[in-house]
GROMACS .gro file of C-alpha atoms in nm:
model
  165
    1UNK     CA    1 -10.078  -2.637   2.824
    2UNK     CA    2  -9.702  -2.515   2.856
    3UNK     CA    3  -9.684  -2.169   3.059
    4UNK     CA    4  -9.446  -2.023   2.772
    5UNK     CA    5  -9.768  -2.055   2.542
    6UNK     CA    6 -10.003  -1.846   2.797
    7UNK     CA    7  -9.851  -1.555   2.735
    8UNK     CA    8 -10.011  -1.530   2.381
    9UNK     CA    9 -10.362  -1.563   2.586
   10UNK     CA   10 -10.306  -1.286   2.840
   11UNK     CA   11 -10.440  -0.962   2.795
   12UNK     CA   12 -10.237  -0.657   2.713
   13UNK     CA   13 -10.295  -0.515   3.078
   14UNK     CA   14 -10.134  -0.847   3.247
   15UNK     CA   15  -9.827  -0.754   3.480
   16UNK     CA   16  -9.502  -0.835   3.385
   17UNK     CA   17  -9.156  -0.875   3.548
   18UNK     CA   18  -8.852  -0.875   3.322
   19UNK     CA   19  -8.514  -1.069   3.469
   20UNK     CA   20  -8.191  -0.984   3.248
   21UNK     CA   21  -7.945  -1.228   3.286
   22UNK     CA   22  -7.544  -1.163   3.198
   23UNK     CA   23  -7.523  -1.536   3.037
   24UNK     CA   24  -7.712  -1.656   2.705
   25UNK     CA   25  -7.970  -1.848   2.852
   26UNK     CA   26  -7.959  -2.162   2.563
   27UNK     CA   27  -7.892  -2.544   2.581
   28UNK     CA   28  -7.902  -2.734   2.903
   29UNK     CA   29  -7.927  -2.397   3.122
   30UNK     CA   30  -8.252  -2.270   2.915
   31UNK     CA   31  -8.419  -2.621   2.970
   32UNK     CA   32  -8.311  -2.623   3.368
   33UNK     CA   33  -8.472  -2.234   3.381
   34UNK     CA   34  -8.793  -2.355   3.177
   35UNK     CA   35  -8.820  -2.670   3.405
   36UNK     CA   36  -8.800  -2.485   3.705
   37UNK     CA   37  -9.044  -2.192   3.622
   38UNK     CA   38  -9.296  -2.442   3.481
   39UNK     CA   39  -9.303  -2.659   3.797
   40UNK     CA   40  -9.349  -2.350   4.009
   41UNK     CA   41  -9.600  -2.146   3.788
   42UNK     CA   42  -9.819  -2.455   3.761
   43UNK     CA   43  -9.862  -2.419   4.142
   44UNK     CA   44  -9.856  -2.048   4.161
   45UNK     CA   45 -10.166  -1.913   4.346
   46UNK     CA   46 -10.254  -1.611   4.569
   47UNK     CA   47 -10.470  -1.679   4.864
   48UNK     CA   48 -10.554  -2.004   4.750
   49UNK     CA   49 -10.630  -1.853   4.397
   50UNK     CA   50 -10.459  -2.014   4.058
   51UNK     CA   51 -10.267  -1.726   3.922
   52UNK     CA   52 -10.294  -1.776   3.523
   53UNK     CA   53  -9.938  -1.704   3.466
   54UNK     CA   54  -9.669  -1.771   3.184
   55UNK     CA   55  -9.313  -1.708   3.096
   56UNK     CA   56  -9.091  -1.733   2.831
   57UNK     CA   57  -8.710  -1.658   2.742
   58UNK     CA   58  -8.650  -1.378   2.497
   59UNK     CA   59  -8.349  -1.320   2.298
   60UNK     CA   60  -8.187  -1.576   2.490
   61UNK     CA   61  -8.133  -1.340   2.766
   62UNK     CA   62  -8.441  -1.194   2.932
   63UNK     CA   63  -8.695  -1.384   3.136
   64UNK     CA   64  -9.001  -1.291   3.121
   65UNK     CA   65  -9.279  -1.371   3.374
   66UNK     CA   66  -9.640  -1.221   3.321
   67UNK     CA   67  -9.965  -1.309   3.544
   68UNK     CA   68 -10.329  -1.191   3.417
   69UNK     CA   69 -10.440  -1.019   3.703
   70UNK     CA   70 -10.814  -0.991   3.528
   71UNK     CA   71 -10.825  -1.360   3.659
   72UNK     CA   72 -10.672  -1.310   4.008
   73UNK     CA   73 -10.434  -1.094   4.134
   74UNK     CA   74 -10.091  -1.130   4.249
   75UNK     CA   75 -10.003  -1.058   4.608
   76UNK     CA   76  -9.717  -0.974   4.828
   77UNK     CA   77  -9.697  -1.327   4.926
   78UNK     CA   78  -9.736  -1.484   4.592
   79UNK     CA   79  -9.496  -1.231   4.409
   80UNK     CA   80  -9.238  -1.351   4.692
   81UNK     CA   81  -9.272  -1.663   4.638
   82UNK     CA   82  -9.230  -1.598   4.246
   83UNK     CA   83  -8.888  -1.397   4.327
   84UNK     CA   84  -8.767  -1.673   4.560
   85UNK     CA   85  -8.792  -1.919   4.260
   86UNK     CA   86  -8.586  -1.645   4.049
   87UNK     CA   87  -8.333  -1.647   4.331
   88UNK     CA   88  -8.281  -1.978   4.325
   89UNK     CA   89  -8.245  -1.998   3.941
   90UNK     CA   90  -8.019  -1.732   3.967
   91UNK     CA   91  -7.792  -1.859   4.285
   92UNK     CA   92  -7.791  -2.211   4.089
   93UNK     CA   93  -7.665  -2.023   3.743
   94UNK     CA   94  -7.482  -1.714   3.818
   95UNK     CA   95  -7.678  -1.519   3.599
   96UNK     CA   96  -7.706  -1.187   3.758
   97UNK     CA   97  -8.066  -1.203   3.702
   98UNK     CA   98  -8.148  -0.926   4.004
   99UNK     CA   99  -7.897  -0.666   3.916
  100UNK     CA  100  -8.087  -0.383   3.821
  101UNK     CA  101  -7.771  -0.182   3.723
  102UNK     CA  102  -7.696  -0.291   3.440
  103UNK     CA  103  -7.800  -0.219   3.125
  104UNK     CA  104  -7.884  -0.422   2.820
  105UNK     CA  105  -7.868  -0.245   2.468
  106UNK     CA  106  -7.816  -0.326   2.095
  107UNK     CA  107  -7.495  -0.264   1.944
  108UNK     CA  108  -7.416  -0.403   1.574
  109UNK     CA  109  -7.644  -0.628   1.569
  110UNK     CA  110  -7.561  -0.821   1.924
  111UNK     CA  111  -7.731  -0.745   2.290
  112UNK     CA  112  -7.449  -0.582   2.506
  113UNK     CA  113  -7.490  -0.547   2.871
  114UNK     CA  114  -7.313  -0.289   3.052
  115UNK     CA  115  -7.309  -0.169   3.377
  116UNK     CA  116  -7.486   0.209   3.432
  117UNK     CA  117  -7.103   0.349   3.459
  118UNK     CA  118  -7.012   0.170   3.178
  119UNK     CA  119  -7.318   0.253   2.967
  120UNK     CA  120  -7.263   0.621   3.073
  121UNK     CA  121  -6.896   0.617   2.928
  122UNK     CA  122  -6.991   0.455   2.621
  123UNK     CA  123  -7.248   0.773   2.570
  124UNK     CA  124  -6.957   1.019   2.653
  125UNK     CA  125  -6.738   0.847   2.404
  126UNK     CA  126  -7.017   0.895   2.135
  127UNK     CA  127  -6.989   0.472   2.080
  128UNK     CA  128  -7.367   0.508   2.152
  129UNK     CA  129  -7.642   0.782   2.177
  130UNK     CA  130  -7.990   0.847   2.224
  131UNK     CA  131  -8.076   0.634   1.917
  132UNK     CA  132  -7.933   0.326   2.074
  133UNK     CA  133  -8.220   0.068   2.124
  134UNK     CA  134  -8.225  -0.037   2.488
  135UNK     CA  135  -8.431  -0.267   2.674
  136UNK     CA  136  -8.627  -0.094   2.912
  137UNK     CA  137  -8.657  -0.393   3.178
  138UNK     CA  138  -8.876  -0.137   3.417
  139UNK     CA  139  -9.197  -0.229   3.200
  140UNK     CA  140  -9.507  -0.339   3.411
  141UNK     CA  141  -9.755  -0.456   3.141
  142UNK     CA  142  -9.746  -0.708   2.854
  143UNK     CA  143  -9.888  -0.464   2.622
  144UNK     CA  144  -9.560  -0.236   2.736
  145UNK     CA  145  -9.347  -0.549   2.606
  146UNK     CA  146  -9.455  -0.525   2.288
  147UNK     CA  147  -9.451  -0.155   2.253
  148UNK     CA  148  -9.194  -0.003   2.502
  149UNK     CA  149  -8.968  -0.255   2.605
  150UNK     CA  150  -8.704  -0.230   2.296
  151UNK     CA  151  -8.681   0.186   2.255
  152UNK     CA  152  -8.423   0.441   2.182
  153UNK     CA  153  -8.242   0.519   2.503
  154UNK     CA  154  -8.375   0.880   2.470
  155UNK     CA  155  -8.741   0.733   2.526
  156UNK     CA  156  -8.617   0.502   2.810
  157UNK     CA  157  -8.514   0.568   3.194
  158UNK     CA  158  -8.186   0.577   3.073
  159UNK     CA  159  -8.242   0.940   2.916
  160UNK     CA  160  -8.126   1.086   3.228
  161UNK     CA  161  -7.751   0.956   3.156
  162UNK     CA  162  -7.740   1.108   2.829
  163UNK     CA  163  -7.484   1.433   2.808
  164UNK     CA  164  -7.650   1.742   2.704
  165UNK     CA  165  -7.524   1.833   2.360
   0.00000   0.00000   0.00000
């Protein structure tokens, strides 16, 4: 079974990590990322116990990795090994996957990525507001991916950046 299909079989409490790319993940690039992640996840384990894990690429922009910790929990070492693979993918393709100072949001039907500073400036200018849909990449469970990932800015961690009216 492909690791991408496993997310549908996981419990909503499964742990999730989201990596936002500065480039669209399509074509050959997406294929290379899928191959790297499939190879890694097929042998991913914690203290000798296989981890039931999976991933998907969402909106051609986000890599979502999940592990069903009800079956076996990810440990510090196993998470480090996953992060090493993400770093290798990032370094090979210049994707900016680990830059947590970027905010992705929807604008006119597109996904836009901005620095925190740029996002704050757009808020001040009124180009975006508390109702702008942002991608809340700090969620931690697969259930939250479905219900708390794409949310209005006012309901996410960026709410503190919104100027008082």
